[in-house]
Amino acid sequence: LVDGKSVAYDYLVIATGPELAFDEIEGFGPHGGFTQSVCHIDHAEAAKAVFDKLVANPGPVIIGAAQGASCFGPAYEFLFILETALRRAKVRDRVPMTYVTPEPYIGHLGLDGVGDTKGLLESAMRERRIKWITNAKVTKVEAAPMLRGHRRGSARRSDGSSSAGMTATHIGMGGARYR
């Protein structure tokens, strides 16, 4: 330690945190892009301002994670937090929600699932009328149409459609590398 003392331990955990990868996709990120993030406090504060605008003027929302993300849990957590906040604001019925992920299926979490995460998350998303797109690769984010990209392999939307682009007024996606 700085004062010269030492601390005995059985295990040492070094939590380095994410290296955000907004530079890897054109139009990605809260600073000069068209997406929001909650990965840092300044990002979260900016996202709150966008949320307030969404409540005042409801419209479609895309939430998710981009290819290269190594941790998917926070994207799902934010998805359900946002859905709850929209219900409490009494505008959820006017905000279609779509979850976009490079995962091969909902609940994969980059871990080939944990228990029945696929069934549990799909059920929770259906119950809340949240559509999803799996196996997605985001190549560019624009103001409108909001998302352009392509799907790898057997990508599918929860509603069975296969449109490659969608329009949305707000987007919240995350991509982080862990080193």
mmCIF file with all atom_site columns, C-alpha atoms in Angstrom:
data_model
loop_
_atom_site.group_PDB
_atom_site.id
_atom_site.type_symbol
_atom_site.label_atom_id
_atom_site.label_alt_id
_atom_site.label_comp_id
_atom_site.label_asym_id
_atom_site.label_entity_id
_atom_site.label_seq_id
_atom_site.pdbx_PDB_ins_code
_atom_site.Cartn_x
_atom_site.Cartn_y
_atom_site.Cartn_z
_atom_site.occupancy
_atom_site.B_iso_or_equiv
_atom_site.pdbx_formal_charge
_atom_site.auth_seq_id
_atom_site.auth_comp_id
_atom_site.auth_asym_id
_atom_site.auth_atom_id
_atom_site.pdbx_PDB_model_num
ATOM 1   C CA . LEU A 1 1   ? 0.000   0.000   0.000   1.00 0.00 ? 1   LEU A CA 1
ATOM 2   C CA . VAL A 1 2   ? 1.036   3.630   -0.330  1.00 0.00 ? 2   VAL A CA 1
ATOM 3   C CA . ASP A 1 3   ? 1.872   3.854   3.375   1.00 0.00 ? 3   ASP A CA 1
ATOM 4   C CA . GLY A 1 4   ? 4.126   0.792   3.178   1.00 0.00 ? 4   GLY A CA 1
ATOM 5   C CA . LYS A 1 5   ? 1.715   -1.599  4.880   1.00 0.00 ? 5   LYS A CA 1
ATOM 6   C CA . SER A 1 6   ? 0.562   -4.834  3.292   1.00 0.00 ? 6   SER A CA 1
ATOM 7   C CA . VAL A 1 7   ? -2.756  -6.651  3.333   1.00 0.00 ? 7   VAL A CA 1
ATOM 8   C CA . ALA A 1 8   ? -2.989  -10.431 3.411   1.00 0.00 ? 8   ALA A CA 1
ATOM 9   C CA . TYR A 1 9   ? -5.492  -12.029 1.033   1.00 0.00 ? 9   TYR A CA 1
ATOM 10  C CA . ASP A 1 10  ? -6.595  -15.389 -0.295  1.00 0.00 ? 10  ASP A CA 1
ATOM 11  C CA . TYR A 1 11  ? -7.757  -14.125 -3.683  1.00 0.00 ? 11  TYR A CA 1
ATOM 12  C CA . LEU A 1 12  ? -6.960  -10.991 -5.627  1.00 0.00 ? 12  LEU A CA 1
ATOM 13  C CA . VAL A 1 13  ? -9.541  -9.614  -8.057  1.00 0.00 ? 13  VAL A CA 1
ATOM 14  C CA . ILE A 1 14  ? -8.562  -6.837  -10.423 1.00 0.00 ? 14  ILE A CA 1
ATOM 15  C CA . ALA A 1 15  ? -11.668 -5.351  -12.024 1.00 0.00 ? 15  ALA A CA 1
ATOM 16  C CA . THR A 1 16  ? -10.417 -3.202  -14.878 1.00 0.00 ? 16  THR A CA 1
ATOM 17  C CA . GLY A 1 17  ? -13.787 -2.290  -16.363 1.00 0.00 ? 17  GLY A CA 1
ATOM 18  C CA . PRO A 1 18  ? -14.730 -1.949  -20.014 1.00 0.00 ? 18  PRO A CA 1
ATOM 19  C CA . GLU A 1 19  ? -13.001 -0.215  -22.868 1.00 0.00 ? 19  GLU A CA 1
ATOM 20  C CA . LEU A 1 20  ? -15.938 1.276   -24.740 1.00 0.00 ? 20  LEU A CA 1
ATOM 21  C CA . ALA A 1 21  ? -15.755 0.631   -28.475 1.00 0.00 ? 21  ALA A CA 1
ATOM 22  C CA . PHE A 1 22  ? -17.926 3.395   -29.920 1.00 0.00 ? 22  PHE A CA 1
ATOM 23  C CA . ASP A 1 23  ? -15.308 4.119   -32.580 1.00 0.00 ? 23  ASP A CA 1
ATOM 24  C CA . GLU A 1 24  ? -15.847 0.749   -34.259 1.00 0.00 ? 24  GLU A CA 1
ATOM 25  C CA . ILE A 1 25  ? -19.271 1.558   -35.748 1.00 0.00 ? 25  ILE A CA 1
ATOM 26  C CA . GLU A 1 26  ? -20.065 4.742   -37.650 1.00 0.00 ? 26  GLU A CA 1
ATOM 27  C CA . GLY A 1 27  ? -22.707 6.776   -35.810 1.00 0.00 ? 27  GLY A CA 1
ATOM 28  C CA . PHE A 1 28  ? -22.215 4.831   -32.575 1.00 0.00 ? 28  PHE A CA 1
ATOM 29  C CA . GLY A 1 29  ? -21.859 6.433   -29.163 1.00 0.00 ? 29  GLY A CA 1
ATOM 30  C CA . PRO A 1 30  ? -23.192 9.379   -27.202 1.00 0.00 ? 30  PRO A CA 1
ATOM 31  C CA . HIS A 1 31  ? -20.456 11.811  -28.266 1.00 0.00 ? 31  HIS A CA 1
ATOM 32  C CA . GLY A 1 32  ? -21.132 12.636  -31.904 1.00 0.00 ? 32  GLY A CA 1
ATOM 33  C CA . GLY A 1 33  ? -23.122 9.481   -32.619 1.00 0.00 ? 33  GLY A CA 1
ATOM 34  C CA . PHE A 1 34  ? -26.804 8.641   -32.560 1.00 0.00 ? 34  PHE A CA 1
ATOM 35  C CA . THR A 1 35  ? -26.814 6.224   -29.619 1.00 0.00 ? 35  THR A CA 1
ATOM 36  C CA . GLN A 1 36  ? -27.001 6.534   -25.875 1.00 0.00 ? 36  GLN A CA 1
ATOM 37  C CA . SER A 1 37  ? -24.967 4.718   -23.244 1.00 0.00 ? 37  SER A CA 1
ATOM 38  C CA . VAL A 1 38  ? -25.234 4.192   -19.507 1.00 0.00 ? 38  VAL A CA 1
ATOM 39  C CA . CYS A 1 39  ? -21.658 2.953   -19.079 1.00 0.00 ? 39  CYS A CA 1
ATOM 40  C CA . HIS A 1 40  ? -20.364 6.147   -17.418 1.00 0.00 ? 40  HIS A CA 1
ATOM 41  C CA . ILE A 1 41  ? -22.145 8.686   -15.214 1.00 0.00 ? 41  ILE A CA 1
ATOM 42  C CA . ASP A 1 42  ? -21.953 11.420  -17.891 1.00 0.00 ? 42  ASP A CA 1
ATOM 43  C CA . HIS A 1 43  ? -23.425 8.981   -20.420 1.00 0.00 ? 43  HIS A CA 1
ATOM 44  C CA . ALA A 1 44  ? -26.234 8.068   -18.011 1.00 0.00 ? 44  ALA A CA 1
ATOM 45  C CA . GLU A 1 45  ? -27.039 11.724  -17.355 1.00 0.00 ? 45  GLU A CA 1
ATOM 46  C CA . ALA A 1 46  ? -27.248 12.404  -21.105 1.00 0.00 ? 46  ALA A CA 1
ATOM 47  C CA . ALA A 1 47  ? -29.401 9.280   -21.560 1.00 0.00 ? 47  ALA A CA 1
ATOM 48  C CA . LYS A 1 48  ? -31.774 10.560  -18.848 1.00 0.00 ? 48  LYS A CA 1
ATOM 49  C CA . ALA A 1 49  ? -32.273 13.760  -20.858 1.00 0.00 ? 49  ALA A CA 1
ATOM 50  C CA . VAL A 1 50  ? -33.081 11.647  -23.952 1.00 0.00 ? 50  VAL A CA 1
ATOM 51  C CA . PHE A 1 51  ? -35.468 9.539   -21.845 1.00 0.00 ? 51  PHE A CA 1
ATOM 52  C CA . ASP A 1 52  ? -37.293 12.709  -20.749 1.00 0.00 ? 52  ASP A CA 1
ATOM 53  C CA . LYS A 1 53  ? -37.678 13.705  -24.423 1.00 0.00 ? 53  LYS A CA 1
ATOM 54  C CA . LEU A 1 54  ? -38.967 10.212  -25.216 1.00 0.00 ? 54  LEU A CA 1
ATOM 55  C CA . VAL A 1 55  ? -41.616 10.489  -22.487 1.00 0.00 ? 55  VAL A CA 1
ATOM 56  C CA . ALA A 1 56  ? -42.685 13.875  -23.883 1.00 0.00 ? 56  ALA A CA 1
ATOM 57  C CA . ASN A 1 57  ? -42.739 12.564  -27.471 1.00 0.00 ? 57  ASN A CA 1
ATOM 58  C CA . PRO A 1 58  ? -43.098 8.743   -27.451 1.00 0.00 ? 58  PRO A CA 1
ATOM 59  C CA . GLY A 1 59  ? -41.780 6.670   -30.347 1.00 0.00 ? 59  GLY A CA 1
ATOM 60  C CA . PRO A 1 60  ? -39.894 3.452   -31.168 1.00 0.00 ? 60  PRO A CA 1
ATOM 61  C CA . VAL A 1 61  ? -36.813 2.485   -29.173 1.00 0.00 ? 61  VAL A CA 1
ATOM 62  C CA . ILE A 1 62  ? -33.967 0.109   -29.986 1.00 0.00 ? 62  ILE A CA 1
ATOM 63  C CA . ILE A 1 63  ? -31.921 -1.270  -27.098 1.00 0.00 ? 63  ILE A CA 1
ATOM 64  C CA . GLY A 1 64  ? -29.141 -3.798  -27.234 1.00 0.00 ? 64  GLY A CA 1
ATOM 65  C CA . ALA A 1 65  ? -25.519 -4.691  -27.636 1.00 0.00 ? 65  ALA A CA 1
ATOM 66  C CA . ALA A 1 66  ? -23.307 -4.676  -30.692 1.00 0.00 ? 66  ALA A CA 1
ATOM 67  C CA . GLN A 1 67  ? -20.911 -7.255  -31.996 1.00 0.00 ? 67  GLN A CA 1
ATOM 68  C CA . GLY A 1 68  ? -17.713 -7.339  -29.978 1.00 0.00 ? 68  GLY A CA 1
ATOM 69  C CA . ALA A 1 69  ? -19.529 -6.830  -26.692 1.00 0.00 ? 69  ALA A CA 1
ATOM 70  C CA . SER A 1 70  ? -18.292 -9.307  -24.142 1.00 0.00 ? 70  SER A CA 1
ATOM 71  C CA . CYS A 1 71  ? -20.912 -8.697  -21.471 1.00 0.00 ? 71  CYS A CA 1
ATOM 72  C CA . PHE A 1 72  ? -24.607 -8.795  -22.374 1.00 0.00 ? 72  PHE A CA 1
ATOM 73  C CA . GLY A 1 73  ? -26.235 -8.739  -18.937 1.00 0.00 ? 73  GLY A CA 1
ATOM 74  C CA . PRO A 1 74  ? -26.186 -4.929  -18.593 1.00 0.00 ? 74  PRO A CA 1
ATOM 75  C CA . ALA A 1 75  ? -28.003 -4.501  -21.932 1.00 0.00 ? 75  ALA A CA 1
ATOM 76  C CA . TYR A 1 76  ? -30.821 -6.772  -20.740 1.00 0.00 ? 76  TYR A CA 1
ATOM 77  C CA . GLU A 1 77  ? -30.863 -5.015  -17.381 1.00 0.00 ? 77  GLU A CA 1
ATOM 78  C CA . PHE A 1 78  ? -31.213 -1.629  -19.063 1.00 0.00 ? 78  PHE A CA 1
ATOM 79  C CA . LEU A 1 79  ? -33.910 -2.984  -21.387 1.00 0.00 ? 79  LEU A CA 1
ATOM 80  C CA . PHE A 1 80  ? -36.108 -3.993  -18.459 1.00 0.00 ? 80  PHE A CA 1
ATOM 81  C CA . ILE A 1 81  ? -35.317 -0.854  -16.435 1.00 0.00 ? 81  ILE A CA 1
ATOM 82  C CA . LEU A 1 82  ? -36.366 1.280   -19.410 1.00 0.00 ? 82  LEU A CA 1
ATOM 83  C CA . GLU A 1 83  ? -39.525 -0.758  -19.979 1.00 0.00 ? 83  GLU A CA 1
ATOM 84  C CA . THR A 1 84  ? -40.506 -0.288  -16.331 1.00 0.00 ? 84  THR A CA 1
ATOM 85  C CA . ALA A 1 85  ? -39.744 3.447   -16.421 1.00 0.00 ? 85  ALA A CA 1
ATOM 86  C CA . LEU A 1 86  ? -41.882 3.865   -19.549 1.00 0.00 ? 86  LEU A CA 1
ATOM 87  C CA . ARG A 1 87  ? -44.779 2.017   -17.895 1.00 0.00 ? 87  ARG A CA 1
ATOM 88  C CA . ARG A 1 88  ? -44.485 4.218   -14.800 1.00 0.00 ? 88  ARG A CA 1
ATOM 89  C CA . ALA A 1 89  ? -44.475 7.296   -17.039 1.00 0.00 ? 89  ALA A CA 1
ATOM 90  C CA . LYS A 1 90  ? -47.665 5.907   -18.645 1.00 0.00 ? 90  LYS A CA 1
ATOM 91  C CA . VAL A 1 91  ? -46.248 6.004   -22.197 1.00 0.00 ? 91  VAL A CA 1
ATOM 92  C CA . ARG A 1 92  ? -45.148 2.389   -22.689 1.00 0.00 ? 92  ARG A CA 1
ATOM 93  C CA . ASP A 1 93  ? -48.124 1.668   -24.943 1.00 0.00 ? 93  ASP A CA 1
ATOM 94  C CA . ARG A 1 94  ? -46.786 4.311   -27.377 1.00 0.00 ? 94  ARG A CA 1
ATOM 95  C CA . VAL A 1 95  ? -43.171 3.123   -27.339 1.00 0.00 ? 95  VAL A CA 1
ATOM 96  C CA . PRO A 1 96  ? -42.526 0.012   -29.445 1.00 0.00 ? 96  PRO A CA 1
ATOM 97  C CA . MET A 1 97  ? -39.350 -1.631  -28.125 1.00 0.00 ? 97  MET A CA 1
ATOM 98  C CA . THR A 1 98  ? -36.887 -3.817  -30.040 1.00 0.00 ? 98  THR A CA 1
ATOM 99  C CA . TYR A 1 99  ? -33.826 -5.516  -28.573 1.00 0.00 ? 99  TYR A CA 1
ATOM 100 C CA . VAL A 1 100 ? -30.918 -6.012  -31.018 1.00 0.00 ? 100 VAL A CA 1
ATOM 101 C CA . THR A 1 101 ? -28.074 -8.396  -30.201 1.00 0.00 ? 101 THR A CA 1
ATOM 102 C CA . PRO A 1 102 ? -25.284 -10.325 -31.895 1.00 0.00 ? 102 PRO A CA 1
ATOM 103 C CA . GLU A 1 103 ? -26.124 -13.282 -29.652 1.00 0.00 ? 103 GLU A CA 1
ATOM 104 C CA . PRO A 1 104 ? -27.301 -16.378 -31.560 1.00 0.00 ? 104 PRO A CA 1
ATOM 105 C CA . TYR A 1 105 ? -30.393 -16.457 -29.329 1.00 0.00 ? 105 TYR A CA 1
ATOM 106 C CA . ILE A 1 106 ? -31.946 -14.386 -26.566 1.00 0.00 ? 106 ILE A CA 1
ATOM 107 C CA . GLY A 1 107 ? -30.360 -15.264 -23.234 1.00 0.00 ? 107 GLY A CA 1
ATOM 108 C CA . HIS A 1 108 ? -27.095 -16.598 -24.683 1.00 0.00 ? 108 HIS A CA 1
ATOM 109 C CA . LEU A 1 109 ? -25.253 -13.916 -22.683 1.00 0.00 ? 109 LEU A CA 1
ATOM 110 C CA . GLY A 1 110 ? -21.989 -14.767 -24.414 1.00 0.00 ? 110 GLY A CA 1
ATOM 111 C CA . LEU A 1 111 ? -21.947 -17.921 -22.272 1.00 0.00 ? 111 LEU A CA 1
ATOM 112 C CA . ASP A 1 112 ? -24.182 -20.275 -24.262 1.00 0.00 ? 112 ASP A CA 1
ATOM 113 C CA . GLY A 1 113 ? -26.894 -19.436 -21.739 1.00 0.00 ? 113 GLY A CA 1
ATOM 114 C CA . VAL A 1 114 ? -27.026 -19.949 -18.006 1.00 0.00 ? 114 VAL A CA 1
ATOM 115 C CA . GLY A 1 115 ? -29.718 -22.374 -16.924 1.00 0.00 ? 115 GLY A CA 1
ATOM 116 C CA . ASP A 1 116 ? -32.910 -21.463 -18.764 1.00 0.00 ? 116 ASP A CA 1
ATOM 117 C CA . THR A 1 117 ? -31.997 -17.844 -19.578 1.00 0.00 ? 117 THR A CA 1
ATOM 118 C CA . LYS A 1 118 ? -33.312 -18.314 -23.122 1.00 0.00 ? 118 LYS A CA 1
ATOM 119 C CA . GLY A 1 119 ? -36.776 -19.345 -21.983 1.00 0.00 ? 119 GLY A CA 1
ATOM 120 C CA . LEU A 1 120 ? -36.946 -16.906 -19.088 1.00 0.00 ? 120 LEU A CA 1
ATOM 121 C CA . LEU A 1 121 ? -35.832 -13.866 -21.081 1.00 0.00 ? 121 LEU A CA 1
ATOM 122 C CA . GLU A 1 122 ? -37.927 -14.690 -24.154 1.00 0.00 ? 122 GLU A CA 1
ATOM 123 C CA . SER A 1 123 ? -40.976 -15.123 -21.918 1.00 0.00 ? 123 SER A CA 1
ATOM 124 C CA . ALA A 1 124 ? -40.332 -11.854 -20.076 1.00 0.00 ? 124 ALA A CA 1
ATOM 125 C CA . MET A 1 125 ? -39.826 -10.001 -23.351 1.00 0.00 ? 125 MET A CA 1
ATOM 126 C CA . ARG A 1 126 ? -42.988 -11.438 -24.929 1.00 0.00 ? 126 ARG A CA 1
ATOM 127 C CA . GLU A 1 127 ? -44.969 -10.586 -21.795 1.00 0.00 ? 127 GLU A CA 1
ATOM 128 C CA . ARG A 1 128 ? -43.765 -6.974  -22.114 1.00 0.00 ? 128 ARG A CA 1
ATOM 129 C CA . ARG A 1 129 ? -44.274 -6.814  -25.918 1.00 0.00 ? 129 ARG A CA 1
ATOM 130 C CA . ILE A 1 130 ? -40.557 -6.369  -26.621 1.00 0.00 ? 130 ILE A CA 1
ATOM 131 C CA . LYS A 1 131 ? -39.490 -7.629  -30.050 1.00 0.00 ? 131 LYS A CA 1
ATOM 132 C CA . TRP A 1 132 ? -35.962 -8.818  -30.703 1.00 0.00 ? 132 TRP A CA 1
ATOM 133 C CA . ILE A 1 133 ? -33.411 -9.337  -33.433 1.00 0.00 ? 133 ILE A CA 1
ATOM 134 C CA . THR A 1 134 ? -30.689 -11.912 -32.793 1.00 0.00 ? 134 THR A CA 1
ATOM 135 C CA . ASN A 1 135 ? -27.486 -12.713 -34.648 1.00 0.00 ? 135 ASN A CA 1
ATOM 136 C CA . ALA A 1 136 ? -27.283 -9.079  -35.750 1.00 0.00 ? 136 ALA A CA 1
ATOM 137 C CA . LYS A 1 137 ? -24.241 -7.164  -36.908 1.00 0.00 ? 137 LYS A CA 1
ATOM 138 C CA . VAL A 1 138 ? -24.591 -3.390  -36.741 1.00 0.00 ? 138 VAL A CA 1
ATOM 139 C CA . THR A 1 139 ? -22.566 -1.735  -39.484 1.00 0.00 ? 139 THR A CA 1
ATOM 140 C CA . LYS A 1 140 ? -23.807 1.845   -39.210 1.00 0.00 ? 140 LYS A CA 1
ATOM 141 C CA . VAL A 1 141 ? -26.173 3.905   -37.080 1.00 0.00 ? 141 VAL A CA 1
ATOM 142 C CA . GLU A 1 142 ? -28.010 6.850   -38.618 1.00 0.00 ? 142 GLU A CA 1
ATOM 143 C CA . ALA A 1 143 ? -30.635 9.276   -37.384 1.00 0.00 ? 143 ALA A CA 1
ATOM 144 C CA . ALA A 1 144 ? -33.265 7.686   -39.683 1.00 0.00 ? 144 ALA A CA 1
ATOM 145 C CA . PRO A 1 145 ? -33.541 4.926   -40.539 1.00 0.00 ? 145 PRO A CA 1
ATOM 146 C CA . MET A 1 146 ? -31.891 4.370   -37.216 1.00 0.00 ? 146 MET A CA 1
ATOM 147 C CA . LEU A 1 147 ? -30.252 1.005   -37.690 1.00 0.00 ? 147 LEU A CA 1
ATOM 148 C CA . ARG A 1 148 ? -28.584 -0.485  -40.728 1.00 0.00 ? 148 ARG A CA 1
ATOM 149 C CA . GLY A 1 149 ? -26.785 -3.743  -40.639 1.00 0.00 ? 149 GLY A CA 1
ATOM 150 C CA . HIS A 1 150 ? -27.018 -7.324  -41.584 1.00 0.00 ? 150 HIS A CA 1
ATOM 151 C CA . ARG A 1 151 ? -27.580 -10.566 -39.857 1.00 0.00 ? 151 ARG A CA 1
ATOM 152 C CA . ARG A 1 152 ? -25.125 -13.398 -39.798 1.00 0.00 ? 152 ARG A CA 1
ATOM 153 C CA . GLY A 1 153 ? -26.241 -16.943 -40.398 1.00 0.00 ? 153 GLY A CA 1
ATOM 154 C CA . SER A 1 154 ? -29.822 -17.629 -39.396 1.00 0.00 ? 154 SER A CA 1
ATOM 155 C CA . ALA A 1 155 ? -30.655 -14.293 -37.811 1.00 0.00 ? 155 ALA A CA 1
ATOM 156 C CA . ARG A 1 156 ? -34.278 -13.812 -36.998 1.00 0.00 ? 156 ARG A CA 1
ATOM 157 C CA . ARG A 1 157 ? -36.691 -11.295 -35.538 1.00 0.00 ? 157 ARG A CA 1
ATOM 158 C CA . SER A 1 158 ? -39.097 -12.335 -32.836 1.00 0.00 ? 158 SER A CA 1
ATOM 159 C CA . ASP A 1 159 ? -42.046 -11.462 -35.070 1.00 0.00 ? 159 ASP A CA 1
ATOM 160 C CA . GLY A 1 160 ? -40.710 -13.570 -37.957 1.00 0.00 ? 160 GLY A CA 1
ATOM 161 C CA . SER A 1 161 ? -40.036 -10.645 -40.299 1.00 0.00 ? 161 SER A CA 1
ATOM 162 C CA . SER A 1 162 ? -36.735 -10.177 -42.068 1.00 0.00 ? 162 SER A CA 1
ATOM 163 C CA . SER A 1 163 ? -36.424 -6.431  -42.715 1.00 0.00 ? 163 SER A CA 1
ATOM 164 C CA . ALA A 1 164 ? -32.776 -5.340  -42.639 1.00 0.00 ? 164 ALA A CA 1
ATOM 165 C CA . GLY A 1 165 ? -33.494 -1.772  -41.521 1.00 0.00 ? 165 GLY A CA 1
ATOM 166 C CA . MET A 1 166 ? -35.819 -0.208  -39.010 1.00 0.00 ? 166 MET A CA 1
ATOM 167 C CA . THR A 1 167 ? -36.710 3.314   -38.039 1.00 0.00 ? 167 THR A CA 1
ATOM 168 C CA . ALA A 1 168 ? -36.543 4.481   -34.466 1.00 0.00 ? 168 ALA A CA 1
ATOM 169 C CA . THR A 1 169 ? -36.418 7.802   -32.707 1.00 0.00 ? 169 THR A CA 1
ATOM 170 C CA . HIS A 1 170 ? -34.047 6.783   -29.935 1.00 0.00 ? 170 HIS A CA 1
ATOM 171 C CA . ILE A 1 171 ? -31.493 4.056   -29.492 1.00 0.00 ? 171 ILE A CA 1
ATOM 172 C CA . GLY A 1 172 ? -29.477 2.714   -26.600 1.00 0.00 ? 172 GLY A CA 1
ATOM 173 C CA . MET A 1 173 ? -26.824 0.180   -27.440 1.00 0.00 ? 173 MET A CA 1
ATOM 174 C CA . GLY A 1 174 ? -23.587 -0.851  -25.838 1.00 0.00 ? 174 GLY A CA 1
ATOM 175 C CA . GLY A 1 175 ? -20.362 -2.287  -27.089 1.00 0.00 ? 175 GLY A CA 1
ATOM 176 C CA . ALA A 1 176 ? -17.452 -2.876  -24.780 1.00 0.00 ? 176 ALA A CA 1
ATOM 177 C CA . ARG A 1 177 ? -14.238 -4.810  -24.949 1.00 0.00 ? 177 ARG A CA 1
ATOM 178 C CA . TYR A 1 178 ? -12.720 -6.259  -21.814 1.00 0.00 ? 178 TYR A CA 1
ATOM 179 C CA . ARG A 1 179 ? -8.967  -6.685  -21.796 1.00 0.00 ? 179 ARG A CA 1
#
